[in-house]
XYZ file of C-alpha atoms in Angstrom:
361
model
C 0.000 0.000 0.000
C 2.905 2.629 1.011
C 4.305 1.740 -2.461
C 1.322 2.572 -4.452
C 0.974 5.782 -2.243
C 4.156 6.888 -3.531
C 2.975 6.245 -7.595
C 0.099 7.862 -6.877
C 1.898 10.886 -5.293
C 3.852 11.089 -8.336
C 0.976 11.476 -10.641
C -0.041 14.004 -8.500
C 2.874 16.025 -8.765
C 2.712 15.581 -12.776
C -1.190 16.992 -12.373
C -0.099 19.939 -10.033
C 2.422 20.706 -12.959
C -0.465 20.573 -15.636
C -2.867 22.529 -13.232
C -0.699 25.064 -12.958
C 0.441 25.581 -16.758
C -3.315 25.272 -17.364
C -4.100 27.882 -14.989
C -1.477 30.426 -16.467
C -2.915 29.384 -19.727
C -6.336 29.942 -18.752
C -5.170 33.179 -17.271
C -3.928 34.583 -20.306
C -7.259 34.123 -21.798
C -8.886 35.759 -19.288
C -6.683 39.239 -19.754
C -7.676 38.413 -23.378
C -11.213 38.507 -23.063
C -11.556 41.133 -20.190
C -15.209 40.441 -19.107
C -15.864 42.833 -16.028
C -17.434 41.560 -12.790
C -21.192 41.728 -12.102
C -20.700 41.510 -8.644
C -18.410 41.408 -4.936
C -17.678 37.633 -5.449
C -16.975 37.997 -8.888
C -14.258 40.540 -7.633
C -12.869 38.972 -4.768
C -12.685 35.401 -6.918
C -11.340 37.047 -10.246
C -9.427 33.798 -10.968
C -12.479 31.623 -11.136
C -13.454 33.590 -14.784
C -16.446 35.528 -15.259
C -18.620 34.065 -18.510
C -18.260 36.784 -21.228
C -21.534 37.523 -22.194
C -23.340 36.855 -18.667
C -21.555 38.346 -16.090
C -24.358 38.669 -13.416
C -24.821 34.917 -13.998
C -21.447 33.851 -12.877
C -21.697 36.066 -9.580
C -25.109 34.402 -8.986
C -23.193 30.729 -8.941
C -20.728 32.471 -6.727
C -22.657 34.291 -4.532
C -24.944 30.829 -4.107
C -21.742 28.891 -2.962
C -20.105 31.783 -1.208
C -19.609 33.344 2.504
C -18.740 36.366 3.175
C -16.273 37.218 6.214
C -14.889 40.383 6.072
C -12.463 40.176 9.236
C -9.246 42.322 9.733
C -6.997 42.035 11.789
C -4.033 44.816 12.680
C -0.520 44.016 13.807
C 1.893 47.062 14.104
C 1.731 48.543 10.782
C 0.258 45.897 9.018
C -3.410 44.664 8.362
C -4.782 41.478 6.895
C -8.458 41.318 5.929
C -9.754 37.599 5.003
C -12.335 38.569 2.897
C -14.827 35.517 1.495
C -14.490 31.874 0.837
C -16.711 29.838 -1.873
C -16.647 26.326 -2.181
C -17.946 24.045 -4.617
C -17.704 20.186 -2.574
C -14.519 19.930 -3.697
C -12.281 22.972 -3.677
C -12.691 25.677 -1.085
C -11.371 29.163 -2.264
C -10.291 31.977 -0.050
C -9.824 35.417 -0.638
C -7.848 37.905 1.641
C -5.167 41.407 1.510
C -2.197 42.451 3.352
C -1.709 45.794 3.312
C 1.891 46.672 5.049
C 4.550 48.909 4.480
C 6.978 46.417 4.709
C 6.226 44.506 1.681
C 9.555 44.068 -0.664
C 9.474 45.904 -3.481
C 10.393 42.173 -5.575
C 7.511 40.681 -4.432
C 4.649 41.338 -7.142
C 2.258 39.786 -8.927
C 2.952 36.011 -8.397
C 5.509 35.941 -6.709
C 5.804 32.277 -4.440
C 6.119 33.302 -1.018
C 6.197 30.936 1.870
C 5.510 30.175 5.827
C 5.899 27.130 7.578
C 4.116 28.389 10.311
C 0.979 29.051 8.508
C -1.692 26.636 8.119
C -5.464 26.361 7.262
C -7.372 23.924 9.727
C -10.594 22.257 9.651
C -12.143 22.555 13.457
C -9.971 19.303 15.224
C -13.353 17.322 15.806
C -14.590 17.630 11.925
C -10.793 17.256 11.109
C -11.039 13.800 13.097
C -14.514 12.608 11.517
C -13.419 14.039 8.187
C -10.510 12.161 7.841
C -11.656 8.995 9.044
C -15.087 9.189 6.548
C -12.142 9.479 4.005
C -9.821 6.960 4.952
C -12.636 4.564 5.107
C -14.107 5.459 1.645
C -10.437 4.832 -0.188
C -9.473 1.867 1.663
C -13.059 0.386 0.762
C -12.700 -2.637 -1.340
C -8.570 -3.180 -1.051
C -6.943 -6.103 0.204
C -6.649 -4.820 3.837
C -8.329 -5.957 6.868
C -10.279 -4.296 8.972
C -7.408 -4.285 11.618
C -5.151 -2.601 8.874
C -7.434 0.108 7.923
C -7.824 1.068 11.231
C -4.270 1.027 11.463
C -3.802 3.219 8.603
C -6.590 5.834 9.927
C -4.800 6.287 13.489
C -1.505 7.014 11.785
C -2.736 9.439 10.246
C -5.318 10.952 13.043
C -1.960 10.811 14.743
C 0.102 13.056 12.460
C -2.748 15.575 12.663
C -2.983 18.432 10.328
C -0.309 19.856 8.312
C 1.417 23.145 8.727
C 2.913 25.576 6.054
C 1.618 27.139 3.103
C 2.891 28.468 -0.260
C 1.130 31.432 -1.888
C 1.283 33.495 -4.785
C 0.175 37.244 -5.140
C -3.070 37.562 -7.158
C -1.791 41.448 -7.547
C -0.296 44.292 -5.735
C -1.244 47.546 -5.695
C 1.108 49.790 -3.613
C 1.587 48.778 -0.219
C -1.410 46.027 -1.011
C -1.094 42.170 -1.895
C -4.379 40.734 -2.560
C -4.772 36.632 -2.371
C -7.201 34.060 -3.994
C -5.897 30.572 -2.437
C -7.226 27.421 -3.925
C -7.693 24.744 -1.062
C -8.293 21.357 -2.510
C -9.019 18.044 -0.975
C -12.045 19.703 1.102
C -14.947 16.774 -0.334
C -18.799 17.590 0.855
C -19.762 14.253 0.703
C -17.071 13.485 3.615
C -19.248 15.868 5.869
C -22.526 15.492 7.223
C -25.762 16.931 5.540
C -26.057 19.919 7.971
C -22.873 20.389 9.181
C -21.123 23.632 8.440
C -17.124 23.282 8.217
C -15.384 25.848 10.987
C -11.957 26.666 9.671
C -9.203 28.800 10.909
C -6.769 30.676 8.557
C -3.368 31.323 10.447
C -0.733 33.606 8.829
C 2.484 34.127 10.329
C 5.992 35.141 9.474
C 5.880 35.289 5.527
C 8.368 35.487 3.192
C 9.806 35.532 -0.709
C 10.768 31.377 -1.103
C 13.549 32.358 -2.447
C 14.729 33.101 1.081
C 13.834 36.592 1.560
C 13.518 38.406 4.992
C 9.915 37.651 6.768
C 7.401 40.876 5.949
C 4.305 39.932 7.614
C 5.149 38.695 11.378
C 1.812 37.859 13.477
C 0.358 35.675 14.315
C -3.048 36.577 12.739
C -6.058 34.218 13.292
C -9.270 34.228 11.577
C -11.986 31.613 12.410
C -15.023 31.479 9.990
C -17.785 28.901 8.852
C -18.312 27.620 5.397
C -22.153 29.133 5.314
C -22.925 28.302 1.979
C -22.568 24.940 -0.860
C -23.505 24.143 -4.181
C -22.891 20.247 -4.027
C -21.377 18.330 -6.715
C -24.072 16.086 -8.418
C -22.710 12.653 -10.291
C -23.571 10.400 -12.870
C -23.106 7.111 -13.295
C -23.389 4.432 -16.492
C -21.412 6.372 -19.385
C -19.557 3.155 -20.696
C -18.201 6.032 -23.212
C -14.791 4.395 -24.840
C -12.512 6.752 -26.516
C -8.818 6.605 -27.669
C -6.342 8.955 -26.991
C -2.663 9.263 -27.541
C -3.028 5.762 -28.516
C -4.219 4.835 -24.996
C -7.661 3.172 -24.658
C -10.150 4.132 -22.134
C -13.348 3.578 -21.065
C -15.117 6.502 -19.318
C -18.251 5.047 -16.640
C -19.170 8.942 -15.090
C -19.085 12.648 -14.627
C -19.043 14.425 -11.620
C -19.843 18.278 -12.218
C -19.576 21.057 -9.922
C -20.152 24.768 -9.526
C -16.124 25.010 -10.842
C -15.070 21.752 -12.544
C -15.603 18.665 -14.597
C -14.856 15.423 -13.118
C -15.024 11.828 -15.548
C -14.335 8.670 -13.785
C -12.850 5.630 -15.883
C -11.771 2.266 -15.972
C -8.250 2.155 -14.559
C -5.620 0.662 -17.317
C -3.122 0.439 -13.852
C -5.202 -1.769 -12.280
C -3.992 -5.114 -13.963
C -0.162 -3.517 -13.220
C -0.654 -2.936 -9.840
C 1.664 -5.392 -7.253
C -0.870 -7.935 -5.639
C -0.186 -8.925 -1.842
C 3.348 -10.249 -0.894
C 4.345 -9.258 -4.618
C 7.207 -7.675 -4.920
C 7.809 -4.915 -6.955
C 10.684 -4.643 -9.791
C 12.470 -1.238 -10.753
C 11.202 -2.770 -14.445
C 7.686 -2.985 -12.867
C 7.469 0.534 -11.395
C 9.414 2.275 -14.818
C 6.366 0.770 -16.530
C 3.662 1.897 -13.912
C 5.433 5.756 -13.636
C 4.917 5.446 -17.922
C 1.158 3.942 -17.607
C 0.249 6.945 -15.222
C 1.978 9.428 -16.896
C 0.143 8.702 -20.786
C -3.124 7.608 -18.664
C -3.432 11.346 -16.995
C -2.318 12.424 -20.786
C -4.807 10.729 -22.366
C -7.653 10.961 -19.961
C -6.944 15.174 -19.975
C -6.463 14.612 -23.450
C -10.144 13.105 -24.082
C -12.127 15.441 -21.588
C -13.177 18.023 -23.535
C -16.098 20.366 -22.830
C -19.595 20.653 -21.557
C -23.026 22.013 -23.272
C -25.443 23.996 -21.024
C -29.307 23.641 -21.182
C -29.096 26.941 -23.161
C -27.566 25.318 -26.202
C -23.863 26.935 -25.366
C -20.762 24.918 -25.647
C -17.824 25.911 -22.915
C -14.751 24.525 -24.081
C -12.207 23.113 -21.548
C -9.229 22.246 -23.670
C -7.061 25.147 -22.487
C -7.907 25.073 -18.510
C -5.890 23.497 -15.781
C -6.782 20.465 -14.515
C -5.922 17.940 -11.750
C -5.787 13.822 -11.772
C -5.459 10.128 -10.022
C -5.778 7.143 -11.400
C -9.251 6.530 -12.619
C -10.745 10.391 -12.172
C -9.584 13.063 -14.327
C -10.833 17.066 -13.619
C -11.203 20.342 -15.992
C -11.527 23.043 -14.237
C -14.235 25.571 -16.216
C -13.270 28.893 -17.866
C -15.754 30.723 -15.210
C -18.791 29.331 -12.481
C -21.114 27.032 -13.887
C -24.543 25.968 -12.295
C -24.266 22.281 -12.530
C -27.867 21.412 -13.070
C -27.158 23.692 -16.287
C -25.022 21.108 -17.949
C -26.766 18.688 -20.234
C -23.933 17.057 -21.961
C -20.271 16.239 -21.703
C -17.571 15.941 -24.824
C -15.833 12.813 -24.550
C -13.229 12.379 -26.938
C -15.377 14.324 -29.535
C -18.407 12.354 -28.711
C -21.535 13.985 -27.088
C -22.903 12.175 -24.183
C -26.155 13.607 -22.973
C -26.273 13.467 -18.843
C -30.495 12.719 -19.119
C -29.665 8.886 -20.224
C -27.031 8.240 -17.250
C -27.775 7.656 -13.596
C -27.920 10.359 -11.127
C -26.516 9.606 -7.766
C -25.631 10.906 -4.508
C -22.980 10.087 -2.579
């Protein structure tokens, strides 16, 4: 198991890359286009697009999946303001300034800073439940035994959650850094029904990674509720085969939310993966680090777009987008309702959501 962790981590790491060249990609197009907000969110959440010819529409999605905090806190000279968070059951967003005089003049516009001593943490009692609901959804179905999965949810209860964070300047304007932080791995369906995630957002003693002298000290502590969702909704059944960089696959479902496309399929890994007591050969894992790098190719490769009840066609070709070994995500130009999409572009085949299965998980 700690051996297929480590593949997985490195497909990961090949997705982060892709996300982020898809993300300056999708970027560029933005500037391109230029369509101006309708709205706070739409402000605060620039990143997340704004459709072209519907502006008001986008900051509708937002503002349905979005809470506003508005807290500032003042250290010396300095001020941070966390302003709203939106979250679509998967990714949690946060926007927030630091306006200080001490703020290098080299740090600008995306410039990586870092803090090890800054975090973002789920309340510890929904960390706990959240984690285990997790642990016990992914281990579902392997080879361990009970014993072993419990095992493998204590160690990690045990580590608790993880400190330091790595952020990039959305802009600067004078004295001014403004942030919008993507926070992944933050699944609905891991939470109760009518529970409302409490989070706290610590920042303290930030820097340039490049090794530059701290400008924002602290601490500063803000502690906010997630107030508002628009769940994910999934289907199920596609059996959609496509071919793609001269890998086969089979696609069984879509998961859309208010930011992203999500299509499951059959995992060509599977029959490569080591079985119990198997031991596994540096010619064995040379072949699996090739299958998962053309399989997250290919898979990115086939996904598309979507069409919307309203006859449009949003192409995701050119976004960023993240993957693991049988799910592949495109992230949307700008906020998308999902019960607006009617259709998904597999691989230059349309495949109409009405005949698949609608499920919640």
């Amino acid at each position: 198991m700690k051996t297929w962790k480590r593949l997985v981590s490195g497909l990961l790491a090949l997705a982060l890359a892709a996300s982020l060249a898809g993300s300056a990609l999708a970027a560029e197009e933005a500037e391109k286009e230029a369509p101006k907000p309708a709205g706070q969110f739409s402000q605060w959440f620039s990143r997340l697009g704004v459709a072209p010819k519907a502006p008001k529409a986008s900051e509708e999605v937002l503002s349905r999946m979005g809470t506003v905090i508005q807290q500032s806190k003042t250290a010396g000279d300095t001020t941070v303001t966390l302003h709203a968070a939106v979250w679509d059951g998967t990714d949690m967003w946060l926007s927030f300034s630091i306006e200080s005089p001490n703020i290098p003049e080299e740090v600008q516009q995306y410039t990586p800073l870092i803090s090890e001593k800054s975090y973002r943490k789920l309340r510890d009692d929904q960390w706990r439940e959240y984690t285990r609901n997790m642990l016990e959804e992914s281990y579902a179905g392997s080879e361990l035994s009970p014993e072993q999965v419990e095992a493998e949810i204590q160690a990690a209860l045990n580590k608790g959650q993880s400190s330091g964070m790595l952020l990039t300047p959305e802009e600067r304007k004078g004295n001014t850094l403004t942030f919008q932080v993507n926070d992944g791995l933050f699944c609905s369906r891991w939470f109760t029904e009518t529970e409302q995630p409490e989070l706290t957002l610590h920042l303290e003693n930030l820097r340039p990674y490049d090794g530059g002298e701290v400008f924002l000290k602290g601490p500063f502590d803000f502690t906010f509720t997630l107030e508002k969702l628009i769940p994910p909704v999934r289907y199920e059944g596609a059996g959609v085969k496509t071919t793609a960089m001269g890998v086969p696959l089979r696609f069984t479902g879509f998961q859309l939310s208010a930011l992203e496309l999500t299509a499951f399929f059959d995992d060509p890994m599977e029959p490569l993966l080591p079985r119990s007591g198997e031991t596994l050969t540096p010619e064995k894992k040379r072949e699996l680090d090739r299958v998962m790098r053309d399989t997250y190719l290919a898979s990115s490769e086939s996904v598309r777009g979507v069409w919307t009840k309203d006859g449009k066609y949003v192409d995701l070709t050119n976004s960023g987008g993240s993957g693991s070994g049988s799910a592949v995500s495109r992230e949307y130009p700008y906020p998308i309702d999902p019960a607006a999409v009617t259709a998904v572009n597999i691989g230059g085949t349309r495949v109409e959501l009405i005949g698949l299965k609608l499920t919640t998980d």
